[in-house]
Amino acid sequence: MRVRVGATTDVGVVREQNEDAYLLRAPIYAVADGMGGHQGGEVASRLALETLDRRSREDHEVDLRAAVRDANRVVLDRASGDTELAGMGTTLTLLRIEGPRVRLAHVGDSRAYLLRDGDLRQLTDDHTLVNKMVKEGKLTTSEAKIHPHRSILTRALGVDGDVEVDVFTVDVDLGDRILLCSDGLTSIVSDEVIRGVLASQADPQAACDELVAMANRGGGPDNITVVVLDFEEGEEEALPARAAAETPPPAPPPEGPRRRPSLRGLLLWVLLPLVILIGGFLLARAYVNSQWFVGVHEGSVALYRGIPAEVLGFELFTLVERTDLPAAEAAALQPYRELREGITADSEEDARDVIEQIEEDLEPPIP
């Protein structure tokens, strides 16, 4: 069986740096989504994949659960030894091809999907607070998709000394397609739309590029990483789809006689970009003003309007309210580890619900 691979990672529309990473080293393929702000998330995802890569090269049959736990210790040790990286962590979703089957290991809310005969099935289970609430019957699936706490992880690498790892095996058939992706894709693009792209786009690299473009068109609030593996008839090898699809660029058409541009044409060239720029600015401002998040201001939990980001030195947010809740104590709790980077919400009401939940969680237990 032959495997063709496509992969794309993108910073998205809002973020200033890409904290995602992927690994393509047959027979190991993986996606990691770092968290921790500044350089923390980028360092965490890179360290996790470097550790996994090294372990797999040292031992091609390495136990995946043990390899992931090694990566967890490496990330945690690095964070413990560098105050600027304190609190960093990463998700990790990986697979190893083992003949007619794949073995997967998973921590966090990045995902693996299987497309077979046009049907898409999610292989991994999201380790998030809202997914836990769905399983407990406290939320419906529809409610979970819009819940303000939907990005809060219950498991991640680099957070605790040990980490529980989901490990399982899936049989693969000729014609199967497997997708690995970060939540920058699945938080914006629905499973049905993902299925449609995977089912209709034959080239794995083109499928990756189209999915990332769709996430960006949907606002691109997070980094986006997509890896697609196609299982085809042929010799057992891994072929990167991008390399297989490369062709020389077409030659430019011969130049015709030059025509002097008209005044109307010159005006269009000058005014059209200006109109597009102004329109884009107005749309962007409207979008930013509709967003809310909970962050930190002068050491306290605070309510903000906008997006927790900067563009060309301009802050895309404004402070609405500063609470008396200590941010350091809140960020020390697992659900609010990303408080300093901003916990986004769909509305002011949802953001205030997050603050109320933080206040409840910080209250001392009744003796």
Short mmCIF file of C-alpha atoms in Angstrom, two decimals:
data_model
loop_
_atom_site.label_atom_id
_atom_site.label_comp_id
_atom_site.label_asym_id
_atom_site.label_seq_id
_atom_site.Cartn_x
_atom_site.Cartn_y
_atom_site.Cartn_z
CA MET A 1 0.00 0.00 0.00
CA ARG A 2 1.26 3.46 -0.92
CA VAL A 3 0.57 6.64 1.01
CA ARG A 4 0.38 10.11 -0.55
CA VAL A 5 0.60 13.02 1.87
CA GLY A 6 -0.39 16.67 1.78
CA ALA A 7 0.20 19.22 4.55
CA THR A 8 -0.44 22.91 5.17
CA THR A 9 -0.05 25.12 8.24
CA ASP A 10 -1.12 28.75 8.39
CA VAL A 11 -1.02 31.50 11.01
CA GLY A 12 -4.64 32.46 10.29
CA VAL A 13 -6.10 35.95 10.02
CA VAL A 14 -5.96 37.14 13.65
CA ARG A 15 -2.90 35.61 15.30
CA GLU A 16 0.56 37.14 14.85
CA GLN A 17 2.52 33.89 15.09
CA ASN A 18 1.94 30.23 14.31
CA GLU A 19 1.98 28.00 17.39
CA ASP A 20 0.91 24.93 15.37
CA ALA A 21 3.38 22.40 13.98
CA TYR A 22 3.25 19.14 12.05
CA LEU A 23 5.56 16.17 11.54
CA LEU A 24 5.85 14.19 8.30
CA ARG A 25 8.42 11.44 8.68
CA ALA A 26 7.11 8.10 7.44
CA PRO A 27 5.71 6.10 9.07
CA ILE A 28 4.96 8.81 11.70
CA TYR A 29 2.65 11.75 11.01
CA ALA A 30 1.49 14.23 13.65
CA VAL A 31 -0.15 17.59 14.37
CA ALA A 32 0.47 19.70 17.49
CA ASP A 33 -1.33 22.88 18.57
CA GLY A 34 0.73 24.86 21.09
CA MET A 35 -0.62 27.17 23.77
CA GLY A 36 1.03 29.58 26.16
CA GLY A 37 1.37 32.87 24.34
CA HIS A 38 4.45 34.79 23.22
CA GLN A 39 6.89 32.01 22.25
CA GLY A 40 5.45 29.41 24.66
CA GLY A 41 3.01 27.66 22.35
CA GLU A 42 5.46 27.58 19.47
CA VAL A 43 8.16 26.09 21.70
CA ALA A 44 5.79 23.51 23.22
CA SER A 45 4.52 22.15 19.90
CA ARG A 46 8.03 22.06 18.43
CA LEU A 47 9.53 20.29 21.46
CA ALA A 48 6.76 17.69 21.46
CA LEU A 49 7.27 16.82 17.78
CA GLU A 50 11.07 16.86 18.05
CA THR A 51 10.88 14.41 20.96
CA LEU A 52 8.46 12.18 19.08
CA ASP A 53 10.64 12.31 15.95
CA ARG A 54 13.78 11.41 17.89
CA ARG A 55 12.12 8.52 19.71
CA SER A 56 10.67 7.08 16.50
CA ARG A 57 14.05 7.26 14.72
CA GLU A 58 15.76 5.54 17.64
CA ASP A 59 13.13 2.80 17.73
CA HIS A 60 10.79 2.33 14.74
CA GLU A 61 8.43 0.25 16.93
CA VAL A 62 8.49 2.59 19.91
CA ASP A 63 5.45 2.42 22.16
CA LEU A 64 3.44 5.49 21.20
CA ARG A 65 2.01 6.02 24.68
CA ALA A 66 5.52 6.04 26.15
CA ALA A 67 6.76 8.38 23.41
CA VAL A 68 3.95 10.88 24.08
CA ARG A 69 4.65 10.77 27.81
CA ASP A 70 8.32 11.45 27.08
CA ALA A 71 7.26 14.46 25.04
CA ASN A 72 5.08 15.60 27.94
CA ARG A 73 8.05 15.48 30.33
CA VAL A 74 10.28 17.38 27.91
CA VAL A 75 7.73 20.18 27.50
CA LEU A 76 7.05 20.33 31.24
CA ASP A 77 10.77 20.39 32.14
CA ARG A 78 11.42 23.21 29.68
CA ALA A 79 8.50 25.24 31.04
CA SER A 80 9.63 24.66 34.63
CA GLY A 81 13.14 25.89 33.85
CA ASP A 82 12.18 29.09 32.00
CA THR A 83 9.84 31.64 33.59
CA GLU A 84 9.01 33.13 30.19
CA LEU A 85 7.65 29.72 29.10
CA ALA A 86 5.74 28.94 32.30
CA GLY A 87 2.29 27.53 31.60
CA MET A 88 2.97 26.49 28.02
CA GLY A 89 1.55 23.26 26.65
CA THR A 90 0.39 21.60 23.46
CA THR A 91 -2.09 19.17 21.99
CA LEU A 92 -0.77 16.17 20.05
CA THR A 93 -2.53 13.92 17.56
CA LEU A 94 -0.35 11.40 15.73
CA LEU A 95 -0.49 8.19 13.79
CA ARG A 96 1.98 5.52 12.78
CA ILE A 97 1.35 3.43 9.69
CA GLU A 98 1.66 -0.28 10.47
CA GLY A 99 0.98 -2.12 7.22
CA PRO A 100 -2.79 -2.41 6.63
CA ARG A 101 -3.61 -0.43 9.78
CA VAL A 102 -2.67 2.76 11.59
CA ARG A 103 -2.05 3.24 15.29
CA LEU A 104 -3.07 6.58 16.75
CA ALA A 105 -2.14 8.44 19.93
CA HIS A 106 -4.05 11.53 21.01
CA VAL A 107 -4.09 14.25 23.67
CA GLY A 108 -6.13 17.45 23.44
CA ASP A 109 -8.59 18.80 20.88
CA SER A 110 -6.73 18.43 17.60
CA ARG A 111 -8.48 15.71 15.62
CA ALA A 112 -8.13 12.71 13.34
CA TYR A 113 -10.85 11.82 10.82
CA LEU A 114 -11.35 8.89 8.45
CA LEU A 115 -13.05 9.36 5.07
CA ARG A 116 -14.21 6.04 3.63
CA ASP A 117 -16.62 5.62 0.71
CA GLY A 118 -17.71 9.25 1.07
CA ASP A 119 -18.52 8.98 4.79
CA LEU A 120 -16.51 11.00 7.34
CA ARG A 121 -15.94 9.65 10.84
CA GLN A 122 -14.12 11.40 13.70
CA LEU A 123 -11.60 8.95 15.13
CA THR A 124 -10.39 10.94 18.15
CA ASP A 125 -12.24 12.22 21.19
CA ASP A 126 -11.89 15.91 22.13
CA HIS A 127 -10.36 16.35 25.58
CA THR A 128 -12.29 19.54 26.35
CA LEU A 129 -14.53 20.75 29.13
CA VAL A 130 -17.60 21.04 26.89
CA ASN A 131 -17.14 17.55 25.41
CA LYS A 132 -17.00 16.20 28.96
CA MET A 133 -20.24 18.06 29.71
CA VAL A 134 -21.84 16.57 26.58
CA LYS A 135 -20.92 13.06 27.72
CA GLU A 136 -22.36 13.81 31.16
CA GLY A 137 -25.61 14.97 29.57
CA LYS A 138 -25.18 18.59 30.72
CA LEU A 139 -24.94 19.97 27.18
CA THR A 140 -26.23 19.01 23.77
CA THR A 141 -23.86 18.78 20.81
CA SER A 142 -25.38 21.95 19.35
CA GLU A 143 -24.93 23.83 22.63
CA ALA A 144 -21.32 22.66 22.87
CA LYS A 145 -20.46 24.20 19.50
CA ILE A 146 -21.29 27.71 20.75
CA HIS A 147 -20.39 27.35 24.43
CA PRO A 148 -17.97 30.07 25.68
CA HIS A 149 -15.78 27.41 27.34
CA ARG A 150 -15.48 25.20 24.25
CA SER A 151 -11.72 25.84 23.92
CA ILE A 152 -10.84 24.86 27.50
CA LEU A 153 -8.81 21.64 27.49
CA THR A 154 -9.01 18.90 30.07
CA ARG A 155 -5.78 17.27 28.81
CA ALA A 156 -2.63 18.70 27.24
CA LEU A 157 1.09 17.98 27.11
CA GLY A 158 3.30 20.01 29.45
CA VAL A 159 0.67 20.73 32.10
CA ASP A 160 1.12 17.90 34.62
CA GLY A 161 3.85 15.39 35.44
CA ASP A 162 1.88 12.61 33.79
CA VAL A 163 -0.70 12.68 31.03
CA GLU A 164 -3.39 10.23 30.01
CA VAL A 165 -3.00 9.27 26.34
CA ASP A 166 -5.69 7.76 24.09
CA VAL A 167 -4.05 5.02 21.99
CA PHE A 168 -5.97 2.84 19.53
CA THR A 169 -5.67 1.05 16.17
CA VAL A 170 -7.73 1.53 12.99
CA ASP A 171 -7.70 -0.77 9.96
CA VAL A 172 -7.31 1.04 6.64
CA ASP A 173 -8.45 0.05 3.15
CA LEU A 174 -7.38 1.14 -0.30
CA GLY A 175 -9.09 4.43 -1.08
CA ASP A 176 -9.24 5.57 2.55
CA ARG A 177 -8.25 9.13 3.41
CA ILE A 178 -7.18 10.24 6.91
CA LEU A 179 -7.20 13.87 8.06
CA LEU A 180 -5.17 15.22 10.98
CA CYS A 181 -5.93 18.82 11.94
CA SER A 182 -5.78 21.43 14.67
CA ASP A 183 -8.93 23.04 16.04
CA GLY A 184 -8.22 26.13 13.97
CA LEU A 185 -9.96 24.18 11.20
CA THR A 186 -12.75 22.39 13.08
CA SER A 187 -13.81 25.42 15.13
CA ILE A 188 -14.67 27.26 11.89
CA VAL A 189 -15.40 24.65 9.22
CA SER A 190 -18.16 22.11 9.90
CA ASP A 191 -17.67 18.37 9.58
CA GLU A 192 -20.06 18.27 6.64
CA VAL A 193 -18.09 20.91 4.74
CA ILE A 194 -14.83 19.11 5.58
CA ARG A 195 -16.36 15.89 4.25
CA GLY A 196 -17.35 17.61 1.03
CA VAL A 197 -13.85 18.94 0.40
CA LEU A 198 -12.17 15.62 1.21
CA ALA A 199 -14.62 13.72 -0.97
CA SER A 200 -14.37 16.04 -3.97
CA GLN A 201 -10.72 17.17 -4.02
CA ALA A 202 -8.63 14.26 -5.33
CA ASP A 203 -5.16 15.69 -4.63
CA PRO A 204 -4.29 15.58 -0.91
CA GLN A 205 -2.21 18.77 -1.01
CA ALA A 206 -4.97 20.65 -2.82
CA ALA A 207 -7.45 19.36 -0.22
CA CYS A 208 -5.23 20.72 2.58
CA ASP A 209 -4.88 24.11 0.90
CA GLU A 210 -8.63 24.40 0.28
CA LEU A 211 -9.53 23.54 3.88
CA VAL A 212 -7.09 26.11 5.26
CA ALA A 213 -8.42 28.74 2.85
CA MET A 214 -11.99 28.02 4.00
CA ALA A 215 -11.01 28.46 7.66
CA ASN A 216 -9.38 31.79 6.83
CA ARG A 217 -12.44 32.92 4.88
CA GLY A 218 -14.46 32.12 8.00
CA GLY A 219 -12.42 34.61 10.02
CA GLY A 220 -9.25 32.61 10.74
CA PRO A 221 -9.20 33.40 14.49
CA ASP A 222 -6.64 30.67 15.21
CA ASN A 223 -3.69 28.94 13.59
CA ILE A 224 -4.74 26.21 11.15
CA THR A 225 -2.88 22.99 10.41
CA VAL A 226 -4.07 20.21 8.10
CA VAL A 227 -2.43 16.91 7.11
CA VAL A 228 -4.13 14.54 4.63
CA LEU A 229 -2.99 10.97 3.96
CA ASP A 230 -4.30 8.94 1.02
CA PHE A 231 -3.95 5.15 1.06
CA GLU A 232 -3.52 3.91 -2.50
CA GLU A 233 -2.60 0.79 -4.39
CA GLY A 234 1.14 0.48 -4.98
CA GLU A 235 4.43 -0.20 -3.29
CA GLU A 236 4.65 0.52 0.42
CA GLU A 237 6.12 4.00 0.56
CA ALA A 238 5.20 7.53 1.53
CA LEU A 239 5.14 10.09 -1.26
CA PRO A 240 4.66 13.77 -0.41
CA ALA A 241 1.80 14.92 -2.61
CA ARG A 242 3.26 18.40 -3.09
CA ALA A 243 6.47 17.02 -4.60
CA ALA A 244 4.54 14.59 -6.79
CA ALA A 245 2.34 17.38 -8.11
CA GLU A 246 5.03 19.94 -8.90
CA THR A 247 5.30 20.98 -12.56
CA PRO A 248 7.28 23.73 -14.28
CA PRO A 249 5.37 27.03 -14.44
CA PRO A 250 3.81 27.81 -17.84
CA ALA A 251 5.74 30.14 -20.09
CA PRO A 252 4.38 33.71 -20.20
CA PRO A 253 2.41 34.62 -23.33
CA PRO A 254 4.22 36.72 -25.94
CA GLU A 255 3.86 40.45 -25.49
CA GLY A 256 1.58 42.26 -27.95
CA PRO A 257 1.87 45.89 -29.00
CA ARG A 258 1.82 48.28 -26.07
CA ARG A 259 -1.26 50.46 -25.68
CA ARG A 260 -1.29 53.82 -23.98
CA PRO A 261 -3.50 53.64 -20.87
CA SER A 262 -6.60 55.82 -20.87
CA LEU A 263 -7.40 58.38 -18.16
CA ARG A 264 -10.39 56.29 -17.09
CA GLY A 265 -8.18 53.25 -16.73
CA LEU A 266 -5.68 55.17 -14.63
CA LEU A 267 -8.44 56.40 -12.33
CA LEU A 268 -9.72 52.86 -11.87
CA TRP A 269 -6.25 51.63 -10.96
CA VAL A 270 -5.93 54.41 -8.37
CA LEU A 271 -9.44 54.43 -6.89
CA LEU A 272 -10.30 50.73 -6.89
CA PRO A 273 -7.61 49.69 -4.38
CA LEU A 274 -8.63 52.65 -2.17
CA VAL A 275 -12.29 51.58 -2.21
CA ILE A 276 -11.32 47.99 -1.41
CA LEU A 277 -9.07 49.15 1.41
CA ILE A 278 -11.77 51.32 3.01
CA GLY A 279 -14.39 48.60 2.66
CA GLY A 280 -12.08 46.03 4.20
CA PHE A 281 -11.31 48.37 7.09
CA LEU A 282 -15.00 48.95 7.84
CA LEU A 283 -15.78 45.23 7.73
CA ALA A 284 -12.81 44.42 9.96
CA ARG A 285 -13.80 47.10 12.49
CA ALA A 286 -17.37 45.78 12.61
CA TYR A 287 -16.09 42.25 13.18
CA VAL A 288 -13.69 43.32 15.94
CA ASN A 289 -16.40 45.31 17.74
CA SER A 290 -18.64 42.24 17.80
CA GLN A 291 -16.06 40.11 19.64
CA TRP A 292 -15.52 39.71 23.40
CA PHE A 293 -12.94 38.03 25.59
CA VAL A 294 -11.82 37.69 29.20
CA GLY A 295 -8.21 38.63 29.90
CA VAL A 296 -5.92 40.35 32.40
CA HIS A 297 -5.52 44.01 33.33
CA GLU A 298 -3.11 45.15 36.05
CA GLY A 299 -3.11 41.74 37.67
CA SER A 300 -6.88 41.28 37.72
CA VAL A 301 -9.38 39.40 35.58
CA ALA A 302 -10.90 41.83 33.08
CA LEU A 303 -13.61 42.03 30.42
CA TYR A 304 -12.54 43.20 26.97
CA ARG A 305 -14.32 44.02 23.75
CA GLY A 306 -12.51 43.04 20.57
CA ILE A 307 -9.86 40.46 19.70
CA PRO A 308 -6.82 39.65 21.90
CA ALA A 309 -4.30 40.63 19.23
CA GLU A 310 -2.33 43.49 17.71
CA VAL A 311 -1.88 44.43 14.05
CA LEU A 312 1.02 46.70 13.11
CA GLY A 313 1.26 47.85 16.72
CA PHE A 314 -2.48 48.68 17.03
CA GLU A 315 -4.46 46.85 19.72
CA LEU A 316 -7.66 45.25 18.42
CA PHE A 317 -9.40 45.46 21.79
CA THR A 318 -10.60 47.88 24.47
CA LEU A 319 -10.96 47.40 28.22
CA VAL A 320 -14.60 47.34 29.34
CA GLU A 321 -14.38 46.33 32.98
CA ARG A 322 -11.70 45.38 35.48
CA THR A 323 -12.78 42.97 38.25
CA ASP A 324 -11.29 42.32 41.68
CA LEU A 325 -10.54 38.68 40.83
CA PRO A 326 -6.79 37.89 41.01
CA ALA A 327 -5.63 36.85 37.54
CA ALA A 328 -2.65 34.83 38.80
CA GLU A 329 -4.88 32.58 40.92
CA ALA A 330 -7.36 32.14 38.08
CA ALA A 331 -4.64 31.30 35.53
CA ALA A 332 -3.28 28.67 37.90
CA LEU A 333 -6.51 26.68 37.44
CA GLN A 334 -6.54 24.27 34.52
CA PRO A 335 -9.64 25.69 32.73
CA TYR A 336 -8.16 29.22 32.68
CA ARG A 337 -4.51 28.62 31.79
CA GLU A 338 -4.95 30.73 28.64
CA LEU A 339 -6.38 33.69 30.55
CA ARG A 340 -3.33 35.86 29.85
CA GLU A 341 -3.76 35.25 26.12
CA GLY A 342 -7.51 35.91 26.29
CA ILE A 343 -10.44 33.51 26.64
CA THR A 344 -12.73 34.38 23.74
CA ALA A 345 -16.53 34.43 23.92
CA ASP A 346 -19.33 34.82 21.39
CA SER A 347 -21.04 37.70 23.23
CA GLU A 348 -20.75 40.01 26.21
CA GLU A 349 -23.15 37.76 28.11
CA ASP A 350 -20.99 34.70 27.45
CA ALA A 351 -17.86 36.60 28.52
CA ARG A 352 -19.52 37.65 31.77
CA ASP A 353 -20.55 34.01 32.31
CA VAL A 354 -16.86 33.09 32.10
CA ILE A 355 -16.02 35.71 34.74
CA GLU A 356 -18.80 34.43 37.01
CA GLN A 357 -17.47 30.90 36.63
CA ILE A 358 -13.95 32.07 37.51
CA GLU A 359 -15.33 33.78 40.61
CA GLU A 360 -17.12 30.57 41.65
CA ASP A 361 -14.02 28.46 41.07
CA LEU A 362 -11.86 30.82 43.15
CA GLU A 363 -14.21 30.71 46.12
CA PRO A 364 -12.77 28.65 48.99
CA PRO A 365 -14.59 25.38 49.65
CA ILE A 366 -17.16 25.42 52.45
CA PRO A 367 -15.71 23.48 55.42
#
